[in-house]
Short mmCIF file of C-alpha atoms in Angstrom, two decimals:
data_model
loop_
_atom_site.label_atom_id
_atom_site.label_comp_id
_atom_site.label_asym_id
_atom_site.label_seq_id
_atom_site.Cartn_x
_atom_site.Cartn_y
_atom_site.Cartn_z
CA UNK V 1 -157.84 -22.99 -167.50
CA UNK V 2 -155.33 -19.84 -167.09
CA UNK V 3 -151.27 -20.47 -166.42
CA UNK V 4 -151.97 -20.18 -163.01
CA UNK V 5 -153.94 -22.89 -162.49
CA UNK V 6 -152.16 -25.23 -165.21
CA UNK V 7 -148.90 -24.56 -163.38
CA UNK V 8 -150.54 -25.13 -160.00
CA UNK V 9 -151.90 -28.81 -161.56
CA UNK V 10 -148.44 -29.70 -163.14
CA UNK V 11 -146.80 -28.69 -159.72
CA UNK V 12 -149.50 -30.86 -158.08
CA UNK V 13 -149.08 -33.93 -160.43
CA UNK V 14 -145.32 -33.23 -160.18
CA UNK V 15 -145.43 -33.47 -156.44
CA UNK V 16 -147.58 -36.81 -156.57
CA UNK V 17 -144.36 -38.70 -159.11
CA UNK V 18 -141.94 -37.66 -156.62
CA UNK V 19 -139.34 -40.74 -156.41
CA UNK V 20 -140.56 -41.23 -152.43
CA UNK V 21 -143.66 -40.88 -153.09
CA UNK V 22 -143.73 -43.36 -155.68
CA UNK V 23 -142.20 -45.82 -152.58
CA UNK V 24 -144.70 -44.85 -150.49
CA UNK V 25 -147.34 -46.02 -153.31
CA UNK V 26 -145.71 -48.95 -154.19
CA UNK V 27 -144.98 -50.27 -150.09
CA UNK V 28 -148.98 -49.36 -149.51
CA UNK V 29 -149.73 -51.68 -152.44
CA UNK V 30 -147.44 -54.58 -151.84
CA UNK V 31 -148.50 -54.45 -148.23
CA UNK V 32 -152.16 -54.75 -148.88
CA UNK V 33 -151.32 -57.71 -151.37
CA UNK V 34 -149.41 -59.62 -148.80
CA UNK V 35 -151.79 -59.00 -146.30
CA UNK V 36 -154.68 -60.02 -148.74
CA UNK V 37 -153.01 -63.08 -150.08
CA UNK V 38 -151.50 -64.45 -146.62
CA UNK V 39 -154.86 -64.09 -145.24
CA UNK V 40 -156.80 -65.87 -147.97
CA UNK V 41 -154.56 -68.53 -148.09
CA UNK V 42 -154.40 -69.23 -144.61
CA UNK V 43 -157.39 -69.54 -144.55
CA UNK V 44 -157.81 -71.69 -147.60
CA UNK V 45 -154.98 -74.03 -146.38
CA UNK V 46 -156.84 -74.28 -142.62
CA UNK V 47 -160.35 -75.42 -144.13
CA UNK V 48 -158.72 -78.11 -146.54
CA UNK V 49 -157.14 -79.34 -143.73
CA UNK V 50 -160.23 -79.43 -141.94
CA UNK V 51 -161.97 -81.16 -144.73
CA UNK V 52 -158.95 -84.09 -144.65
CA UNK V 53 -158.87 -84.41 -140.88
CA UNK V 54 -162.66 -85.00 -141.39
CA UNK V 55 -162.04 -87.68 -144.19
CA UNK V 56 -159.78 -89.62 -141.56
CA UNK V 57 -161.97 -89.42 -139.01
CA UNK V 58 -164.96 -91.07 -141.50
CA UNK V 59 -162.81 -93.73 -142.33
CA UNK V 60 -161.67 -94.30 -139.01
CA UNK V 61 -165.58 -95.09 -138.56
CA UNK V 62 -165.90 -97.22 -141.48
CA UNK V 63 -167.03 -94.89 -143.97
CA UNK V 64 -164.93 -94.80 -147.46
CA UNK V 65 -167.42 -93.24 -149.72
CA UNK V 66 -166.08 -89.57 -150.86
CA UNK V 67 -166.88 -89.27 -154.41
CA UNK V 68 -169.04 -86.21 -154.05
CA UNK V 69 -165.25 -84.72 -152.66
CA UNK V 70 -163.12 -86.05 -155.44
CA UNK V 71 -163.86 -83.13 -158.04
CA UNK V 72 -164.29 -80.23 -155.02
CA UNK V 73 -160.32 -81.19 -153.30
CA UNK V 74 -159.37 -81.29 -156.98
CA UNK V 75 -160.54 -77.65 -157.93
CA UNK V 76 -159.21 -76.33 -154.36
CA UNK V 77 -156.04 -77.42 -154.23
CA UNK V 78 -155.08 -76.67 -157.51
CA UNK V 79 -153.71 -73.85 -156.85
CA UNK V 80 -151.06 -75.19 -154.45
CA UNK V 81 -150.28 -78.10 -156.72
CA UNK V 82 -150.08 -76.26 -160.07
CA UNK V 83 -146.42 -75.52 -159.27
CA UNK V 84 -145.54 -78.48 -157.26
CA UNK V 85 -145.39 -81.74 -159.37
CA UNK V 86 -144.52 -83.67 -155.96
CA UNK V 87 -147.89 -82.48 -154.64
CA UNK V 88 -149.69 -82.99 -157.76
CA UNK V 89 -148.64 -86.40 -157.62
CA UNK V 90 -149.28 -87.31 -153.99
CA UNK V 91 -153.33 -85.25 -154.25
CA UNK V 92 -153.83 -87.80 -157.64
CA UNK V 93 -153.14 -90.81 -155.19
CA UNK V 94 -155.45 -89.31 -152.74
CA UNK V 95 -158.30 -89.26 -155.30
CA UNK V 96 -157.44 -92.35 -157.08
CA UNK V 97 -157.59 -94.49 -153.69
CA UNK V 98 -161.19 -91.98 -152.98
CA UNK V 99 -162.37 -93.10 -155.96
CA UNK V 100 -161.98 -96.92 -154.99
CA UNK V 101 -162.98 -96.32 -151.86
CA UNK V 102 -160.09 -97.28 -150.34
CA UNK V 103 -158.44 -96.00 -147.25
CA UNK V 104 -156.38 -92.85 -147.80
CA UNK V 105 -155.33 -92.33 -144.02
CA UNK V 106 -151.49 -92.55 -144.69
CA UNK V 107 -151.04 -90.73 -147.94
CA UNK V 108 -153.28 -87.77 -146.12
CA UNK V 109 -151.11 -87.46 -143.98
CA UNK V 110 -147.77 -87.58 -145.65
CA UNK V 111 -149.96 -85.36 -148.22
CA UNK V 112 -150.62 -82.59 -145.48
CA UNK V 113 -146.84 -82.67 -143.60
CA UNK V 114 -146.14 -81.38 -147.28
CA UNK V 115 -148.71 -78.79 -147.38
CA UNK V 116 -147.55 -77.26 -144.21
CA UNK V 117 -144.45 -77.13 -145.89
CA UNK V 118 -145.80 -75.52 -148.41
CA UNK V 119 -147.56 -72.79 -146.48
CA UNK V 120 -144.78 -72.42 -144.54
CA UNK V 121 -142.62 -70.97 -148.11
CA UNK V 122 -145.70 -69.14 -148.76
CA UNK V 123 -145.74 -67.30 -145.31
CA UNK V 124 -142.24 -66.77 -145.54
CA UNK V 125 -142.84 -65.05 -149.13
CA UNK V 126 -145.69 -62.89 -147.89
CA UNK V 127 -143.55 -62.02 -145.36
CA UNK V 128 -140.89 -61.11 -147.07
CA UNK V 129 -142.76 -58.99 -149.13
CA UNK V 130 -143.97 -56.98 -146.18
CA UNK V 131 -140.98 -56.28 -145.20
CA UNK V 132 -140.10 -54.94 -148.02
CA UNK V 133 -142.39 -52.89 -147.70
CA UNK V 134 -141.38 -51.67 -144.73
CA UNK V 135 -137.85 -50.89 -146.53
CA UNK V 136 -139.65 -48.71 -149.14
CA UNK V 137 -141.19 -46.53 -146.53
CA UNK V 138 -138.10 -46.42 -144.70
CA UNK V 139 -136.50 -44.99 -147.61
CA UNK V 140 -139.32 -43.39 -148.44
CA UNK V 141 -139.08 -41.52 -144.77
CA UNK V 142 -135.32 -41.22 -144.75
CA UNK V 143 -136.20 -39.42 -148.64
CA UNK V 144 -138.41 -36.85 -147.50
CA UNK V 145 -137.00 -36.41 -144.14
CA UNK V 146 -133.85 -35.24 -146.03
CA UNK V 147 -135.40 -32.86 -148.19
CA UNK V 148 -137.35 -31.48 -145.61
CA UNK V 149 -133.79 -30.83 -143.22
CA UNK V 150 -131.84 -29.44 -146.88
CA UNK V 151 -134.90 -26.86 -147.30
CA UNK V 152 -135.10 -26.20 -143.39
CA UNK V 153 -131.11 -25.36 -143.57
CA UNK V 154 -131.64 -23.28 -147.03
CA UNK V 155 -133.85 -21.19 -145.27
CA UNK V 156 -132.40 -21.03 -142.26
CA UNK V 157 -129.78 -19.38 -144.59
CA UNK V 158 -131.84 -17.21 -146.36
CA UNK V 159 -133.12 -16.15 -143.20
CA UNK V 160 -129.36 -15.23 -141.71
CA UNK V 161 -128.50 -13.59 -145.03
CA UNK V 162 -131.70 -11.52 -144.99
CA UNK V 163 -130.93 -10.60 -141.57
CA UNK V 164 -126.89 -9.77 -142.23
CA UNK V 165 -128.41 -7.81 -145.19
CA UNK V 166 -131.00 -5.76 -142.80
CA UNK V 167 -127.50 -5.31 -140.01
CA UNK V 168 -125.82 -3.77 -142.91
CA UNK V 169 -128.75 -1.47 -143.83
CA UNK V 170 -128.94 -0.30 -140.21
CA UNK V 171 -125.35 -0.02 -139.61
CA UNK V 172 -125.33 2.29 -142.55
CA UNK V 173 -128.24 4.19 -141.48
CA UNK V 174 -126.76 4.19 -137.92
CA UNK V 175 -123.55 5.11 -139.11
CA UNK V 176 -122.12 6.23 -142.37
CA UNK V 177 -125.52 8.03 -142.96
CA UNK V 178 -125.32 10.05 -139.82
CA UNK V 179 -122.27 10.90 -140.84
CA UNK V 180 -121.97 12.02 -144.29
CA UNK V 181 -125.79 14.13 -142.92
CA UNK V 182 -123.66 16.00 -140.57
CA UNK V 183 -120.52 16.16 -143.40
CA UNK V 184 -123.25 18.02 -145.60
CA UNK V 185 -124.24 19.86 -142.89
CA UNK V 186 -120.38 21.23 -142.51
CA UNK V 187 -119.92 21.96 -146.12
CA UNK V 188 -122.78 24.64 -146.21
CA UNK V 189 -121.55 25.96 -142.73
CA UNK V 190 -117.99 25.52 -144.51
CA UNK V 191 -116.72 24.58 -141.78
CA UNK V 192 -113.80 22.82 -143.15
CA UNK V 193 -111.94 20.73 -139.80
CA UNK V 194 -115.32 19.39 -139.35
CA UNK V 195 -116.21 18.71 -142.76
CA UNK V 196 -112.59 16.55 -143.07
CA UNK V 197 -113.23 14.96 -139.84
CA UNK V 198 -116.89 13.43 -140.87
CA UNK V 199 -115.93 12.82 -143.96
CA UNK V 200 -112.81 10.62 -142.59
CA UNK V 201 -115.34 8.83 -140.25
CA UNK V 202 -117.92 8.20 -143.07
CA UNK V 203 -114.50 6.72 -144.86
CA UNK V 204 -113.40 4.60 -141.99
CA UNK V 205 -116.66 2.89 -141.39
CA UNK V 206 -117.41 2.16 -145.49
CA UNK V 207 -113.78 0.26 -145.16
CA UNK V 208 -114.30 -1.42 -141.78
CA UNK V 209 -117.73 -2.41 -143.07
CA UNK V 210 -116.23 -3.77 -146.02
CA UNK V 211 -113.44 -5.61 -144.98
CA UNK V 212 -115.73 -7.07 -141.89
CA UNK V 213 -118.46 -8.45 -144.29
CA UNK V 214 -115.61 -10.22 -146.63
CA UNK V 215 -114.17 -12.73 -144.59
CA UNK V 216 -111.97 -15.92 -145.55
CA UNK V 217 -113.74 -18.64 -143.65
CA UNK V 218 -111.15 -21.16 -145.14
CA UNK V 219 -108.88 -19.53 -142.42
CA UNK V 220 -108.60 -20.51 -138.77
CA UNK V 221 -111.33 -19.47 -136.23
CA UNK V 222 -108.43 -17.59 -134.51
CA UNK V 223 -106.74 -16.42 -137.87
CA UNK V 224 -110.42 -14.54 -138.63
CA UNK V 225 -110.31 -12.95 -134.99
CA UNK V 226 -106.69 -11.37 -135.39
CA UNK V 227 -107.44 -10.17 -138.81
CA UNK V 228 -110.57 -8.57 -137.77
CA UNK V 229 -108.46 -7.18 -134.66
CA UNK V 230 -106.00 -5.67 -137.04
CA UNK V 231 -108.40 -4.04 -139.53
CA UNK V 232 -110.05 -1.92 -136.40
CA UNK V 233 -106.59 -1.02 -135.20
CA UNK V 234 -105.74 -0.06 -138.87
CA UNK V 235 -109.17 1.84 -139.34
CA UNK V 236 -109.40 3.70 -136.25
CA UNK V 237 -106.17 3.73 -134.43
CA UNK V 238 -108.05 1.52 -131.89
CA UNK V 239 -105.13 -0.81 -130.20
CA UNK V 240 -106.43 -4.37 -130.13
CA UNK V 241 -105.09 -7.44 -128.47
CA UNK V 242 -106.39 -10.84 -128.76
CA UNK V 243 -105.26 -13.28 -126.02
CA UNK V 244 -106.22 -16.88 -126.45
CA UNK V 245 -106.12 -19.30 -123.32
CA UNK V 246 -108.26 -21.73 -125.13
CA UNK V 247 -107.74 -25.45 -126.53
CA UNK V 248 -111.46 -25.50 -127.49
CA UNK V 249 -111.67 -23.19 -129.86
CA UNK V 250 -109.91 -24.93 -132.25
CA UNK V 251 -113.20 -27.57 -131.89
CA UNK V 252 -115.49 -25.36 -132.06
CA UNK V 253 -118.60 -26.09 -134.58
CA UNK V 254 -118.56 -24.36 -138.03
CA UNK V 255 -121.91 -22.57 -137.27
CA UNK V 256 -120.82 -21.41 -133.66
CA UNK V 257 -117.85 -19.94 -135.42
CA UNK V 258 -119.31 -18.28 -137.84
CA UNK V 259 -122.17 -16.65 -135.17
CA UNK V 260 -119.10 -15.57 -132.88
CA UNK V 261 -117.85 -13.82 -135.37
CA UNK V 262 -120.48 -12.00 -136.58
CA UNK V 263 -121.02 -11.14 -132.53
CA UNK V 264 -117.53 -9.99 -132.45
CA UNK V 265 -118.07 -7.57 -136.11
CA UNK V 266 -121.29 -6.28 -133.67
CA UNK V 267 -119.14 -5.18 -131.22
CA UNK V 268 -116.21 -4.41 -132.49
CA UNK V 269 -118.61 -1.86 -134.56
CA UNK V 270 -120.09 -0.46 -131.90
CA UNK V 271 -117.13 0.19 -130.30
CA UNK V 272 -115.52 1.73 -133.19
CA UNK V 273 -118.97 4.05 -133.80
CA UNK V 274 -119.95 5.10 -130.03
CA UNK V 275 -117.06 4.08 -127.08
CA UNK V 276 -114.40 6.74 -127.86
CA UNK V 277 -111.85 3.81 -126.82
CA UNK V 278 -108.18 3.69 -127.23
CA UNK V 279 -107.55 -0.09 -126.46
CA UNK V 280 -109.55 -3.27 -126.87
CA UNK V 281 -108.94 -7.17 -126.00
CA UNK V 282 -110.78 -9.72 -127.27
CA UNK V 283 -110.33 -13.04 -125.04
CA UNK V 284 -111.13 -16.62 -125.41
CA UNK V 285 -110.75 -18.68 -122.34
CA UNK V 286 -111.73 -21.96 -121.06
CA UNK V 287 -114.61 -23.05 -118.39
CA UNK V 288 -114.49 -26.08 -116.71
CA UNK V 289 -117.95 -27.37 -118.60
CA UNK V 290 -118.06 -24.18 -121.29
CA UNK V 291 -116.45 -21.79 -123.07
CA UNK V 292 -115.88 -18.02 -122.62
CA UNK V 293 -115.30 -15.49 -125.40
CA UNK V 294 -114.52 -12.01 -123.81
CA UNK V 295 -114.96 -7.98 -125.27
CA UNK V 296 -113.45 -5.82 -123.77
CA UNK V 297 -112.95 -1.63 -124.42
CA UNK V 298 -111.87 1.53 -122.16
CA UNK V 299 -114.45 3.70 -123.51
CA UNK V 300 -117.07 5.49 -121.94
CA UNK V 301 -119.39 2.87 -121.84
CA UNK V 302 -123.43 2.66 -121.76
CA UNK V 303 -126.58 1.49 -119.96
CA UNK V 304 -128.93 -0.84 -121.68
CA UNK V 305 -131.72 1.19 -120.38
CA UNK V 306 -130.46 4.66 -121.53
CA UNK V 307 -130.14 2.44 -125.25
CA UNK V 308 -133.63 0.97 -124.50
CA UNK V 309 -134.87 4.61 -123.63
CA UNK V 310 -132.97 6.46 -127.15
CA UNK V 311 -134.85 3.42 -129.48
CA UNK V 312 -138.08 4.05 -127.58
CA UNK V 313 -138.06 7.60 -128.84
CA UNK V 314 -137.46 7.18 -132.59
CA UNK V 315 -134.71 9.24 -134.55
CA UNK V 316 -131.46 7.27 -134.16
CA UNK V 317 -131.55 3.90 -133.61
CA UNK V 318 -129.49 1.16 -131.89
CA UNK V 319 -129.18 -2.31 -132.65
CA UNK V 320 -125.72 -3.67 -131.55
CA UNK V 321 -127.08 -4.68 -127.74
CA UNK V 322 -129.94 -6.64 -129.21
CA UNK V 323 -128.12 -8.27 -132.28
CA UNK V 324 -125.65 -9.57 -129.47
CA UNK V 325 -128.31 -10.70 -127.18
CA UNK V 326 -130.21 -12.65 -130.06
CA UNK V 327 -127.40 -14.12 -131.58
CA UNK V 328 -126.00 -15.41 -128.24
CA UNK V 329 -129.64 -16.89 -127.70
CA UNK V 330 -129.13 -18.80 -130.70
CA UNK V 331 -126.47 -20.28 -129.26
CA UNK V 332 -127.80 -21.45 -126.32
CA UNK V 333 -125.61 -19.41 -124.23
CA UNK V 334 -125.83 -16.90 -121.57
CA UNK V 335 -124.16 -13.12 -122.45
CA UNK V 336 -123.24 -9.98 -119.55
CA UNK V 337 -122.98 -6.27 -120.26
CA UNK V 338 -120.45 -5.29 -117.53
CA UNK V 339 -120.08 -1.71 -117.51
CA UNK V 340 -117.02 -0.44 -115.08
CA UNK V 341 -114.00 1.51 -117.05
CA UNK V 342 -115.59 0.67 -120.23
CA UNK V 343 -117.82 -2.31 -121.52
CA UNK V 344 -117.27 -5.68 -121.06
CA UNK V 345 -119.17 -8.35 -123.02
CA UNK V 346 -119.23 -11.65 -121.45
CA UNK V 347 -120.54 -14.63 -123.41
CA UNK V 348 -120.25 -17.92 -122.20
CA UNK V 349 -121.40 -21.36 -124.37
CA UNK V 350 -121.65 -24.72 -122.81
CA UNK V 351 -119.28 -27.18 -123.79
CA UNK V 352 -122.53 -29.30 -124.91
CA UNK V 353 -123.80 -26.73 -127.26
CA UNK V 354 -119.98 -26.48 -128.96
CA UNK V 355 -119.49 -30.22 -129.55
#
């Protein structure tokens, strides 16, 4: 056997000692126990019954002889009288009075009002133990449904870091790589204005990128949003104004927060690459039944199908309208491209998704 496989086989007998699967083994044994054990002696209890309903019913006709049955009720009931002196004592009268033929039509049945006593404890035992049983595979359940939510929610956060690490990559390629291409290109023309002015935008976008990706989340949903505001302002000269008109904000979910804010790095990015604009508002404002959170520049603006057209042909790429769209998806919300003086992203979330 190589490592490979003796790893595989240690994972495998690993796997099989896990804590709920060692419930689950245990509940599946009990059960069958219970179910075994109530069964037989149900079943043992309901024939000795029958066999001392039938001794009444010969003495009741004048028959006393039951020595052949003295030995037999002896070895059967043992079982139920081996911890019950009471019992013990009341079967020994039984058998005494069988063995002088005598009638035994009064102890019987003060003899079997105890029995169903008896099998009543027992039931309730049995039962108990089944429900136990139950309780192990409850936890059992509760166990692996828990582990199974923690390693859905790790990789649900692999998967957004993978994909915040892929944005990155393209928003480099899209834009400090374009640049500091056409910065080269300058410096052998030596074309120095243009040189300075690629190299500045190469600059900007490193330090927007960085200070973008390195947020305090401890802050305030609306604390994040002005400091972003302030670091394009700072970066590109780009005045930004953030109006707030909303009370729900400050109830929004931790996960919805942190998607809205990656949304509004997106755009704010795209902006700062491609809309030439001078001013930019960023505007949060309450729905009767949802919530709005509003983009808005004075730049030149775009048409998603002139962006759909420019990816369909290779060479530069553009990402920021789909990243939007995607993210808003996983939201559950609806998002509008209005494109009049500018671009206007709309998003709107329904107050069901942000409770």
């Amino acid at each position: 056997m190589d490592k490979k496989q003796a790893a595989g086989s240690g994972f495998k007998i690993k796997a099989l000692f896990k804590i709920e699967f060692i419930f689950i083994y245990i509940a599946v044994l009990n059960f069958g126990f219970s179910i075994v054990c109530k069964t037989y002696t149900n079943k043992k209890i309901a024939n000795l019954n029958s066999q001392m309903i039938k001794i009444q019913l010969e003495e009741n006709s004048g028959i006393f002889n039951h020595q052949n049955l003295i030995q037999k009720l002896e070895y059967d009931y043992e079982p139920f009288t081996y911890f019950d002196s009471e019992l013990k004592v009341e079967l020994s009268q039984i058998l005494t009075l069988m063995g002088e033929n005598k009638s035994t039509i009064e102890p019987i049945i003060t003899f079997q009002n105890h029995m169903h006593q008896t099998e009543s404890r027992l039931n309730f035992g049995y039962d108990s133990l089944l429900y136990c049983s139950l309780i192990l595979i409850v936890i059992a359940v509760y166990l692996i449904a828990e582990k199974y939510f923690k390693n859905k929610i790790d990789f649900q956060r692999l998967k957004v870091m993978n994909e915040e690490q892929s944005k990155i990559s393209r928003n480099l390629h899209d834009g400090v790589a374009q640049d500091l291409a056409a910065l080269k290109l300058y410096l052998e023309k030596e074309d120095l204005p243009k040189s300075k002015f690629y190299a500045q935008q190469a600059f900007n976008e490193v330090r927007y990128m960085i200070g973008a990706t390195h947020l305090d989340l401890n802050q305030s949903f609306e604390e994040i949003v002005r400091k972003m505001a302030a670091t394009l302002e700072a970066n590109y000269n780009i005045s930004t104004k953030v109006y707030v008109g909303s009370t729900k904000i400050q109830n929004l979910n931790e996960n919805i927060q942190v998607e809205l804010i990656r949304i509004l790095q997106e755009a704010l990015s795209n902006i700062s690459r491609h809309a030439n604009a001078s001013n930019v508002e960023i505007r949060f404002v309450d729905g009767i039944d949802d919530f709005k959170f509003i983009i808005k520049d004075d730049g030149k603006g775009f048409s998603e199908e002139e962006v759909t057209e420019k990816n369909s042909k290779g060479g530069r790429q553009h990402y920021g309208v789909s990243n939007i769209k995607e993210r808003v998806e996983l939201l559950g919300g609806t998002v509008d491209f209005i494109h009049e003086g500018g671009t206007t992203i709309a998003i709107t979330i329904k107050d069901s998704v942000c409770r």
